[in-house]
CSV table of C-alpha atoms in Angstrom, one decimal:
chain,number,residue,atom,x,y,z
A,1,UNK,CA,41.2,33.9,66.7
A,2,UNK,CA,38.1,31.9,67.3
A,3,UNK,CA,36.0,34.8,65.3
A,4,UNK,CA,38.7,34.5,62.2
A,5,UNK,CA,38.3,30.6,62.1
A,6,UNK,CA,34.7,30.9,62.2
A,7,UNK,CA,34.3,33.2,59.6
A,8,UNK,CA,37.0,31.4,57.3
A,9,UNK,CA,34.9,28.4,57.5
A,10,UNK,CA,31.3,29.8,57.1
A,11,UNK,CA,31.6,29.3,53.3
A,12,UNK,CA,32.7,25.5,53.8
A,13,UNK,CA,29.9,24.4,55.7
A,14,UNK,CA,27.0,22.4,53.4
A,15,UNK,CA,24.7,24.6,52.2
A,16,UNK,CA,21.2,24.9,54.4
A,17,UNK,CA,19.4,27.2,52.0
A,18,UNK,CA,16.6,25.7,49.8
A,19,UNK,CA,18.1,24.1,46.4
A,20,UNK,CA,17.4,21.0,44.3
A,21,UNK,CA,17.2,17.7,46.6
A,22,UNK,CA,20.8,16.3,47.1
A,23,UNK,CA,20.0,13.2,45.2
A,24,UNK,CA,19.3,15.8,42.0
A,25,UNK,CA,22.4,17.4,42.4
A,26,UNK,CA,24.8,13.7,42.5
A,27,UNK,CA,23.3,12.9,39.5
A,28,UNK,CA,24.0,16.3,37.5
A,29,UNK,CA,27.4,16.4,38.7
A,30,UNK,CA,28.0,12.5,38.2
A,31,UNK,CA,26.6,13.1,34.6
A,32,UNK,CA,29.0,16.3,34.4
A,33,UNK,CA,31.7,13.3,35.1
A,34,UNK,CA,30.8,10.9,32.8
A,35,UNK,CA,30.5,13.4,30.0
A,36,UNK,CA,33.9,15.0,30.7
A,37,UNK,CA,35.3,11.1,30.7
A,38,UNK,CA,34.0,10.5,27.5
A,39,UNK,CA,35.1,14.3,26.1
A,40,UNK,CA,38.6,13.4,27.1
A,41,UNK,CA,39.0,9.9,25.5
A,42,UNK,CA,37.4,11.2,22.2
A,43,UNK,CA,39.4,14.5,22.4
A,44,UNK,CA,36.1,16.1,22.1
A,45,UNK,CA,37.1,19.9,22.6
A,46,UNK,CA,33.7,21.4,22.2
A,47,UNK,CA,32.2,19.4,25.2
A,48,UNK,CA,35.7,20.3,26.7
A,49,UNK,CA,35.2,23.6,26.4
A,50,UNK,CA,31.6,23.7,27.7
A,51,UNK,CA,32.4,21.7,31.1
A,52,UNK,CA,35.6,23.4,31.7
A,53,UNK,CA,35.1,27.1,33.3
A,54,UNK,CA,37.4,29.8,31.5
A,55,UNK,CA,39.4,29.8,34.9
A,56,UNK,CA,39.7,26.1,35.2
A,57,UNK,CA,43.2,24.7,36.6
A,58,UNK,CA,44.4,21.2,36.3
A,59,UNK,CA,47.2,19.5,38.5
A,60,UNK,CA,48.9,16.2,37.3
A,61,UNK,CA,50.1,13.4,39.1
A,62,UNK,CA,54.0,15.4,38.6
A,63,UNK,CA,53.0,18.5,40.2
A,64,UNK,CA,52.5,20.3,36.6
A,65,UNK,CA,50.4,23.0,36.5
A,66,UNK,CA,47.8,23.8,33.6
A,67,UNK,CA,45.0,26.3,32.8
A,68,UNK,CA,42.0,25.6,30.5
A,69,UNK,CA,43.9,25.8,27.2
A,70,UNK,CA,47.1,23.9,27.9
A,71,UNK,CA,44.6,21.5,29.3
A,72,UNK,CA,42.4,21.0,25.9
A,73,UNK,CA,45.7,21.2,24.3
A,74,UNK,CA,46.9,18.2,26.0
A,75,UNK,CA,44.0,16.2,25.8
A,76,UNK,CA,43.9,17.1,21.6
A,77,UNK,CA,47.9,16.5,20.3
A,78,UNK,CA,49.2,14.3,23.6
A,79,UNK,CA,47.1,12.1,25.3
A,80,UNK,CA,45.2,9.2,23.7
A,81,UNK,CA,43.1,7.2,25.7
A,82,UNK,CA,41.8,3.4,24.7
A,83,UNK,CA,39.9,2.6,27.3
A,84,UNK,CA,38.9,3.7,30.8
A,85,UNK,CA,36.8,2.9,33.6
A,86,UNK,CA,35.4,5.3,36.6
A,87,UNK,CA,34.9,3.9,40.1
A,88,UNK,CA,34.7,4.4,43.4
A,89,UNK,CA,32.8,8.1,43.6
A,90,UNK,CA,31.5,10.1,45.9
A,91,UNK,CA,30.6,14.0,46.0
A,92,UNK,CA,29.8,16.7,48.5
A,93,UNK,CA,28.3,19.7,47.7
A,94,UNK,CA,28.5,22.9,49.6
A,95,UNK,CA,25.9,25.4,48.1
A,96,UNK,CA,26.5,26.3,44.7
A,97,UNK,CA,29.9,24.3,44.6
A,98,UNK,CA,30.8,20.5,44.4
A,99,UNK,CA,33.6,18.1,44.8
A,100,UNK,CA,33.7,14.8,43.2
A,101,UNK,CA,36.1,11.9,44.5
A,102,UNK,CA,36.6,8.7,42.2
A,103,UNK,CA,39.4,6.5,40.7
A,104,UNK,CA,39.7,6.6,36.8
A,105,UNK,CA,41.6,3.5,35.6
A,106,UNK,CA,43.0,3.4,31.8
A,107,UNK,CA,44.7,2.3,29.0
A,108,UNK,CA,46.5,5.5,27.4
A,109,UNK,CA,49.4,6.6,25.9
A,110,UNK,CA,51.2,10.2,26.7
A,111,UNK,CA,53.3,11.5,23.3
A,112,UNK,CA,53.2,7.7,22.0
A,113,UNK,CA,54.5,6.1,25.2
A,114,UNK,CA,52.3,4.1,27.7
A,115,UNK,CA,51.1,5.9,30.8
A,116,UNK,CA,48.2,3.5,31.5
A,117,UNK,CA,47.4,3.0,35.3
A,118,UNK,CA,44.9,4.3,38.0
A,119,UNK,CA,44.4,7.4,39.1
A,120,UNK,CA,42.7,9.0,42.0
A,121,UNK,CA,40.8,12.2,41.4
A,122,UNK,CA,39.3,15.1,43.1
A,123,UNK,CA,37.3,17.6,40.7
A,124,UNK,CA,35.8,20.8,41.6
A,125,UNK,CA,32.5,22.3,40.3
A,126,UNK,CA,30.9,25.8,40.0
A,127,UNK,CA,27.2,26.2,39.2
A,128,UNK,CA,27.0,29.2,37.2
A,129,UNK,CA,23.8,30.2,35.1
A,130,UNK,CA,22.0,26.8,36.0
A,131,UNK,CA,25.1,24.8,34.8
A,132,UNK,CA,27.9,22.7,36.9
A,133,UNK,CA,31.5,23.5,35.6
A,134,UNK,CA,35.0,22.2,36.4
A,135,UNK,CA,36.9,24.8,38.1
A,136,UNK,CA,39.7,22.4,39.2
A,137,UNK,CA,41.1,19.0,39.0
A,138,UNK,CA,43.9,17.0,40.9
A,139,UNK,CA,45.0,13.5,39.6
A,140,UNK,CA,47.8,11.2,41.9
A,141,UNK,CA,49.1,8.1,40.4
A,142,UNK,CA,48.2,5.2,42.5
A,143,UNK,CA,50.8,2.7,42.7
A,144,UNK,CA,50.5,-0.9,40.7
A,145,UNK,CA,49.7,-2.6,43.9
A,146,UNK,CA,46.5,-0.4,44.4
A,147,UNK,CA,45.1,-0.4,41.1
A,148,UNK,CA,43.5,-3.8,41.4
């Protein structure tokens, strides 16, 4: 059993192989988050297609799961962001993978109905061909008592 656990967790340890310094990787991932948030607000299909990996999957705060095409279609046709902030971000890297956790607070509508609020998000990135691309994202709506 312990051999199985060691093998199962071996790919989860932070990388010790030489690579860019943590500060550089951190800056790259946080930059991708900012670019993604702006593309989301501005409904920029081209940028979303560049940032999201082909196998991207998004899970919303109600448990619905969307693939890349469905996510982009929702951003383009259903979601309208007026303003937002991103804060409380932290990140971790694991070799060629990175996880960014933070809080997105914004004024927005979905299908014309107010959907404003604050959300905790977890975004998972993989470095492919020297670029960080999002492979998964999950949002959890925060109760109003935690949005201030």
